[in-house]
């Protein structure tokens, strides 16, 4: 996949580049990012350089992850990272992917990450033909959950021991959004499970 650029009212979503290394390095010193995402600890400047110069371009080229640097349009500040990950099923009949993201501390609670998430969800549905887009995060990651809900994800349950982080397995919240949730068509017909009738209280 050739990298693409997306825009919203307040944001520019573009591929990471060498000029982002300093901002990425600073962001990944944040304890919350290290708590919830699989970044190296400690996070060195060399890790940031490798991320923006090698890992991100290779991910786009090899269809591993489509990762965007989220930048403010008015000042060019880094807001965070927004990505489509787990792309192995993107070009199979499953047509699935997963949304992942992190936000720098000083840009939180401004609605930026939800705005960026909605842009990538729309691109996934209309540009890539995704028919099921998943989200998961460790149980307790309320910030990530709030962004997912703002982007239209519906919570579907808890997956036990789904995430391995710092040598332990963690339970994960799981959600998904479908094109139909956004009023969009999809190529594969969807047959939802019938609603189960309410069971009367035997008492």
PDB file of C-alpha atoms in Angstrom:
ATOM      1  CA  UNK A   1       0.000   0.000   0.000  1.00  0.00           C
ATOM      2  CA  UNK A   2       1.283   3.436  -0.870  1.00  0.00           C
ATOM      3  CA  UNK A   3       0.909   5.703   2.185  1.00  0.00           C
ATOM      4  CA  UNK A   4      -2.072   8.050   2.117  1.00  0.00           C
ATOM      5  CA  UNK A   5      -2.936  11.293   3.892  1.00  0.00           C
ATOM      6  CA  UNK A   6      -6.293  12.107   5.490  1.00  0.00           C
ATOM      7  CA  UNK A   7      -7.615  15.428   6.749  1.00  0.00           C
ATOM      8  CA  UNK A   8     -10.314  16.460   9.196  1.00  0.00           C
ATOM      9  CA  UNK A   9     -11.522  19.851  10.361  1.00  0.00           C
ATOM     10  CA  UNK A  10      -8.648  20.221  12.840  1.00  0.00           C
ATOM     11  CA  UNK A  11      -6.179  17.469  11.964  1.00  0.00           C
ATOM     12  CA  UNK A  12      -3.806  16.122   9.355  1.00  0.00           C
ATOM     13  CA  UNK A  13      -3.208  12.370   9.334  1.00  0.00           C
ATOM     14  CA  UNK A  14      -0.039  11.544   7.419  1.00  0.00           C
ATOM     15  CA  UNK A  15       2.703   8.907   7.492  1.00  0.00           C
ATOM     16  CA  UNK A  16       5.338   9.260  10.197  1.00  0.00           C
ATOM     17  CA  UNK A  17       8.650  10.671   8.982  1.00  0.00           C
ATOM     18  CA  UNK A  18      12.143  11.415  10.320  1.00  0.00           C
ATOM     19  CA  UNK A  19      11.088  14.850  11.563  1.00  0.00           C
ATOM     20  CA  UNK A  20       8.709  13.184  14.045  1.00  0.00           C
ATOM     21  CA  UNK A  21      11.407  11.337  15.989  1.00  0.00           C
ATOM     22  CA  UNK A  22      11.812  13.928  18.733  1.00  0.00           C
ATOM     23  CA  UNK A  23       8.070  14.250  19.366  1.00  0.00           C
ATOM     24  CA  UNK A  24       7.581  10.479  19.363  1.00  0.00           C
ATOM     25  CA  UNK A  25      10.458  10.040  21.808  1.00  0.00           C
ATOM     26  CA  UNK A  26       8.963  12.648  24.142  1.00  0.00           C
ATOM     27  CA  UNK A  27       5.466  11.145  23.911  1.00  0.00           C
ATOM     28  CA  UNK A  28       6.625   7.645  24.769  1.00  0.00           C
ATOM     29  CA  UNK A  29       8.134   8.778  28.062  1.00  0.00           C
ATOM     30  CA  UNK A  30       4.548   9.055  29.299  1.00  0.00           C
ATOM     31  CA  UNK A  31       3.723   6.380  31.903  1.00  0.00           C
ATOM     32  CA  UNK A  32       0.186   5.978  30.554  1.00  0.00           C
ATOM     33  CA  UNK A  33       1.388   5.167  27.034  1.00  0.00           C
ATOM     34  CA  UNK A  34       3.838   2.641  28.472  1.00  0.00           C
ATOM     35  CA  UNK A  35       1.120   1.214  30.714  1.00  0.00           C
ATOM     36  CA  UNK A  36      -1.378   0.489  27.964  1.00  0.00           C
ATOM     37  CA  UNK A  37       0.642   0.039  24.751  1.00  0.00           C
ATOM     38  CA  UNK A  38       3.528  -2.284  23.812  1.00  0.00           C
ATOM     39  CA  UNK A  39       6.261   0.337  23.414  1.00  0.00           C
ATOM     40  CA  UNK A  40       9.812  -0.469  24.577  1.00  0.00           C
ATOM     41  CA  UNK A  41      10.643   0.411  28.183  1.00  0.00           C
ATOM     42  CA  UNK A  42      12.759   2.417  28.634  1.00  0.00           C
ATOM     43  CA  UNK A  43      11.942   4.237  25.393  1.00  0.00           C
ATOM     44  CA  UNK A  44      15.171   5.597  23.912  1.00  0.00           C
ATOM     45  CA  UNK A  45      15.758   8.145  21.169  1.00  0.00           C
ATOM     46  CA  UNK A  46      17.094   5.254  19.059  1.00  0.00           C
ATOM     47  CA  UNK A  47      13.701   3.529  19.408  1.00  0.00           C
ATOM     48  CA  UNK A  48      11.947   6.629  18.090  1.00  0.00           C
ATOM     49  CA  UNK A  49      14.378   6.929  15.175  1.00  0.00           C
ATOM     50  CA  UNK A  50      13.864   3.285  14.234  1.00  0.00           C
ATOM     51  CA  UNK A  51      10.091   3.684  14.523  1.00  0.00           C
ATOM     52  CA  UNK A  52       9.788   6.681  12.180  1.00  0.00           C
ATOM     53  CA  UNK A  53      12.609   5.804   9.743  1.00  0.00           C
ATOM     54  CA  UNK A  54      12.258   2.029   9.396  1.00  0.00           C
ATOM     55  CA  UNK A  55       9.269   0.435  11.103  1.00  0.00           C
ATOM     56  CA  UNK A  56       6.509   2.742   9.852  1.00  0.00           C
ATOM     57  CA  UNK A  57       7.608   2.802   6.183  1.00  0.00           C
ATOM     58  CA  UNK A  58       8.061  -0.981   6.200  1.00  0.00           C
ATOM     59  CA  UNK A  59       4.604  -1.476   7.720  1.00  0.00           C
ATOM     60  CA  UNK A  60       2.952   0.497   4.909  1.00  0.00           C
ATOM     61  CA  UNK A  61       5.052  -1.175   2.213  1.00  0.00           C
ATOM     62  CA  UNK A  62       4.377  -4.705   3.466  1.00  0.00           C
ATOM     63  CA  UNK A  63       0.705  -4.166   4.402  1.00  0.00           C
ATOM     64  CA  UNK A  64       1.408  -4.942   8.064  1.00  0.00           C
ATOM     65  CA  UNK A  65       0.031  -1.754   9.635  1.00  0.00           C
ATOM     66  CA  UNK A  66      -1.278   1.477   8.156  1.00  0.00           C
ATOM     67  CA  UNK A  67      -0.068   3.972  10.751  1.00  0.00           C
ATOM     68  CA  UNK A  68      -0.721   7.715  10.730  1.00  0.00           C
ATOM     69  CA  UNK A  69       0.942  10.539  12.605  1.00  0.00           C
ATOM     70  CA  UNK A  70      -1.936  12.700  13.821  1.00  0.00           C
ATOM     71  CA  UNK A  71      -0.937  16.373  13.556  1.00  0.00           C
ATOM     72  CA  UNK A  72      -2.810  19.582  14.394  1.00  0.00           C
ATOM     73  CA  UNK A  73      -3.480  21.638  11.289  1.00  0.00           C
ATOM     74  CA  UNK A  74      -3.124  24.978  13.022  1.00  0.00           C
ATOM     75  CA  UNK A  75       0.226  24.413  14.703  1.00  0.00           C
ATOM     76  CA  UNK A  76       1.722  21.179  13.429  1.00  0.00           C
ATOM     77  CA  UNK A  77       1.904  19.575  16.880  1.00  0.00           C
ATOM     78  CA  UNK A  78       1.900  15.800  17.216  1.00  0.00           C
ATOM     79  CA  UNK A  79      -1.366  14.573  18.718  1.00  0.00           C
ATOM     80  CA  UNK A  80      -0.569  10.877  18.557  1.00  0.00           C
ATOM     81  CA  UNK A  81      -0.650   7.762  16.422  1.00  0.00           C
ATOM     82  CA  UNK A  82      -3.710   6.240  14.729  1.00  0.00           C
ATOM     83  CA  UNK A  83      -3.389   2.915  12.937  1.00  0.00           C
ATOM     84  CA  UNK A  84      -5.106   0.032  11.262  1.00  0.00           C
ATOM     85  CA  UNK A  85      -3.411  -3.085  12.592  1.00  0.00           C
ATOM     86  CA  UNK A  86      -3.812  -6.883  12.281  1.00  0.00           C
ATOM     87  CA  UNK A  87      -4.255  -6.652   8.519  1.00  0.00           C
ATOM     88  CA  UNK A  88      -3.877 -10.365   7.737  1.00  0.00           C
ATOM     89  CA  UNK A  89      -7.625 -10.644   7.080  1.00  0.00           C
ATOM     90  CA  UNK A  90      -8.000  -7.373   5.227  1.00  0.00           C
ATOM     91  CA  UNK A  91      -7.777  -8.920   1.759  1.00  0.00           C
ATOM     92  CA  UNK A  92      -9.491 -12.215   2.554  1.00  0.00           C
ATOM     93  CA  UNK A  93     -13.236 -12.793   2.559  1.00  0.00           C
ATOM     94  CA  UNK A  94     -13.295 -11.773   6.232  1.00  0.00           C
ATOM     95  CA  UNK A  95     -12.373  -8.163   5.260  1.00  0.00           C
ATOM     96  CA  UNK A  96     -11.366  -7.307   8.824  1.00  0.00           C
ATOM     97  CA  UNK A  97      -8.860  -5.035  10.546  1.00  0.00           C
ATOM     98  CA  UNK A  98      -8.333  -3.529  13.997  1.00  0.00           C
ATOM     99  CA  UNK A  99      -7.968   0.093  15.093  1.00  0.00           C
ATOM    100  CA  UNK A 100      -5.201   1.083  17.509  1.00  0.00           C
ATOM    101  CA  UNK A 101      -3.973   4.440  18.800  1.00  0.00           C
ATOM    102  CA  UNK A 102      -2.178   6.475  21.430  1.00  0.00           C
ATOM    103  CA  UNK A 103      -2.300  10.174  22.321  1.00  0.00           C
ATOM    104  CA  UNK A 104       0.382  12.445  23.753  1.00  0.00           C
ATOM    105  CA  UNK A 105      -0.499  13.694  27.261  1.00  0.00           C
ATOM    106  CA  UNK A 106      -0.845  17.386  26.453  1.00  0.00           C
ATOM    107  CA  UNK A 107      -3.327  16.727  23.607  1.00  0.00           C
ATOM    108  CA  UNK A 108      -5.798  14.581  25.546  1.00  0.00           C
ATOM    109  CA  UNK A 109      -9.400  15.550  26.339  1.00  0.00           C
ATOM    110  CA  UNK A 110      -9.717  17.797  23.288  1.00  0.00           C
ATOM    111  CA  UNK A 111     -11.599  15.351  21.077  1.00  0.00           C
ATOM    112  CA  UNK A 112      -8.650  15.016  18.706  1.00  0.00           C
ATOM    113  CA  UNK A 113      -8.243  11.249  18.957  1.00  0.00           C
ATOM    114  CA  UNK A 114     -11.934  10.568  18.392  1.00  0.00           C
ATOM    115  CA  UNK A 115     -11.845  12.908  15.388  1.00  0.00           C
ATOM    116  CA  UNK A 116      -8.855  11.060  13.943  1.00  0.00           C
ATOM    117  CA  UNK A 117     -10.432   7.685  14.683  1.00  0.00           C
ATOM    118  CA  UNK A 118     -13.593   8.589  12.775  1.00  0.00           C
ATOM    119  CA  UNK A 119     -11.503   9.643   9.761  1.00  0.00           C
ATOM    120  CA  UNK A 120      -9.659   6.325   9.705  1.00  0.00           C
ATOM    121  CA  UNK A 121     -12.850   4.320  10.233  1.00  0.00           C
ATOM    122  CA  UNK A 122     -14.469   6.070   7.278  1.00  0.00           C
ATOM    123  CA  UNK A 123     -11.377   5.448   5.121  1.00  0.00           C
ATOM    124  CA  UNK A 124     -11.327   1.788   6.163  1.00  0.00           C
ATOM    125  CA  UNK A 125     -14.945   1.325   5.075  1.00  0.00           C
ATOM    126  CA  UNK A 126     -14.988   3.440   1.916  1.00  0.00           C
ATOM    127  CA  UNK A 127     -11.377   3.134   0.743  1.00  0.00           C
ATOM    128  CA  UNK A 128     -10.344  -0.354   1.809  1.00  0.00           C
ATOM    129  CA  UNK A 129     -13.604  -2.279   1.863  1.00  0.00           C
ATOM    130  CA  UNK A 130     -13.344  -3.264   5.526  1.00  0.00           C
ATOM    131  CA  UNK A 131     -16.526  -5.026   6.651  1.00  0.00           C
ATOM    132  CA  UNK A 132     -15.718  -5.457  10.344  1.00  0.00           C
ATOM    133  CA  UNK A 133     -13.372  -3.169  12.236  1.00  0.00           C
ATOM    134  CA  UNK A 134     -12.385  -4.283  15.707  1.00  0.00           C
ATOM    135  CA  UNK A 135     -10.968  -2.466  18.727  1.00  0.00           C
ATOM    136  CA  UNK A 136      -9.494  -3.971  21.851  1.00  0.00           C
ATOM    137  CA  UNK A 137      -7.757  -2.571  24.909  1.00  0.00           C
ATOM    138  CA  UNK A 138      -6.787  -3.786  28.318  1.00  0.00           C
ATOM    139  CA  UNK A 139      -9.680  -3.770  30.749  1.00  0.00           C
ATOM    140  CA  UNK A 140      -9.423  -0.482  32.620  1.00  0.00           C
ATOM    141  CA  UNK A 141      -8.170   1.642  29.732  1.00  0.00           C
ATOM    142  CA  UNK A 142     -11.054   4.079  29.974  1.00  0.00           C
ATOM    143  CA  UNK A 143      -9.483   6.655  27.651  1.00  0.00           C
ATOM    144  CA  UNK A 144      -9.188   4.203  24.789  1.00  0.00           C
ATOM    145  CA  UNK A 145     -12.716   2.966  25.399  1.00  0.00           C
ATOM    146  CA  UNK A 146     -14.085   6.522  25.272  1.00  0.00           C
ATOM    147  CA  UNK A 147     -12.423   7.101  21.897  1.00  0.00           C
ATOM    148  CA  UNK A 148     -13.812   3.838  20.532  1.00  0.00           C
ATOM    149  CA  UNK A 149     -17.323   4.759  21.616  1.00  0.00           C
ATOM    150  CA  UNK A 150     -16.934   8.214  20.049  1.00  0.00           C
ATOM    151  CA  UNK A 151     -16.008   6.516  16.760  1.00  0.00           C
ATOM    152  CA  UNK A 152     -19.128   4.356  16.781  1.00  0.00           C
ATOM    153  CA  UNK A 153     -17.750   1.091  18.138  1.00  0.00           C
ATOM    154  CA  UNK A 154     -20.138  -1.149  20.023  1.00  0.00           C
ATOM    155  CA  UNK A 155     -18.779  -3.017  23.009  1.00  0.00           C
ATOM    156  CA  UNK A 156     -19.038  -6.774  22.549  1.00  0.00           C
ATOM    157  CA  UNK A 157     -17.460  -8.283  25.646  1.00  0.00           C
ATOM    158  CA  UNK A 158     -14.281  -9.210  27.476  1.00  0.00           C
ATOM    159  CA  UNK A 159     -11.684 -11.555  25.991  1.00  0.00           C
ATOM    160  CA  UNK A 160      -9.811 -13.352  28.743  1.00  0.00           C
ATOM    161  CA  UNK A 161      -6.014 -13.284  28.571  1.00  0.00           C
ATOM    162  CA  UNK A 162      -6.037 -11.726  25.078  1.00  0.00           C
ATOM    163  CA  UNK A 163      -3.214  -9.212  25.543  1.00  0.00           C
ATOM    164  CA  UNK A 164       0.324 -10.081  26.604  1.00  0.00           C
ATOM    165  CA  UNK A 165       1.937  -7.019  28.197  1.00  0.00           C
ATOM    166  CA  UNK A 166       5.117  -6.878  30.243  1.00  0.00           C
ATOM    167  CA  UNK A 167       5.211 -10.644  30.572  1.00  0.00           C
ATOM    168  CA  UNK A 168       1.642 -11.173  31.782  1.00  0.00           C
ATOM    169  CA  UNK A 169      -1.623 -11.941  30.043  1.00  0.00           C
ATOM    170  CA  UNK A 170      -4.316  -9.296  30.470  1.00  0.00           C
ATOM    171  CA  UNK A 171      -8.060  -9.402  29.896  1.00  0.00           C
ATOM    172  CA  UNK A 172      -9.216  -7.107  27.079  1.00  0.00           C
ATOM    173  CA  UNK A 173     -12.331  -5.182  26.248  1.00  0.00           C
ATOM    174  CA  UNK A 174     -13.460  -5.878  22.691  1.00  0.00           C
ATOM    175  CA  UNK A 175     -15.661  -3.825  20.407  1.00  0.00           C
ATOM    176  CA  UNK A 176     -16.448  -3.572  16.721  1.00  0.00           C
ATOM    177  CA  UNK A 177     -18.008  -1.231  14.212  1.00  0.00           C
ATOM    178  CA  UNK A 178     -19.622  -2.289  10.933  1.00  0.00           C
ATOM    179  CA  UNK A 179     -20.324  -0.269   7.777  1.00  0.00           C
ATOM    180  CA  UNK A 180     -24.040  -0.563   8.547  1.00  0.00           C
ATOM    181  CA  UNK A 181     -23.442   1.236  11.854  1.00  0.00           C
ATOM    182  CA  UNK A 182     -22.348   4.197   9.754  1.00  0.00           C
ATOM    183  CA  UNK A 183     -25.188   3.836   7.253  1.00  0.00           C
ATOM    184  CA  UNK A 184     -22.804   2.455   4.631  1.00  0.00           C
ATOM    185  CA  UNK A 185     -23.243  -0.585   2.364  1.00  0.00           C
ATOM    186  CA  UNK A 186     -20.958  -3.601   2.329  1.00  0.00           C
ATOM    187  CA  UNK A 187     -20.298  -6.214  -0.326  1.00  0.00           C
ATOM    188  CA  UNK A 188     -20.995  -9.270   1.820  1.00  0.00           C
ATOM    189  CA  UNK A 189     -24.581  -9.618   3.086  1.00  0.00           C
ATOM    190  CA  UNK A 190     -24.903  -9.631   6.872  1.00  0.00           C
ATOM    191  CA  UNK A 191     -27.271 -12.026   8.618  1.00  0.00           C
ATOM    192  CA  UNK A 192     -27.398 -11.044  12.306  1.00  0.00           C
ATOM    193  CA  UNK A 193     -28.387 -13.540  14.964  1.00  0.00           C
ATOM    194  CA  UNK A 194     -32.083 -13.427  15.847  1.00  0.00           C
ATOM    195  CA  UNK A 195     -32.930 -11.699  19.068  1.00  0.00           C
ATOM    196  CA  UNK A 196     -33.661 -14.169  21.836  1.00  0.00           C
ATOM    197  CA  UNK A 197     -37.065 -13.772  23.478  1.00  0.00           C
ATOM    198  CA  UNK A 198     -37.074 -12.604  27.050  1.00  0.00           C
ATOM    199  CA  UNK A 199     -37.243 -15.437  29.562  1.00  0.00           C
ATOM    200  CA  UNK A 200     -40.001 -15.104  32.118  1.00  0.00           C
ATOM    201  CA  UNK A 201     -39.015 -15.019  35.760  1.00  0.00           C
ATOM    202  CA  UNK A 202     -40.031 -18.431  37.168  1.00  0.00           C
ATOM    203  CA  UNK A 203     -40.882 -16.803  40.466  1.00  0.00           C
TER     204      UNK A 203
END
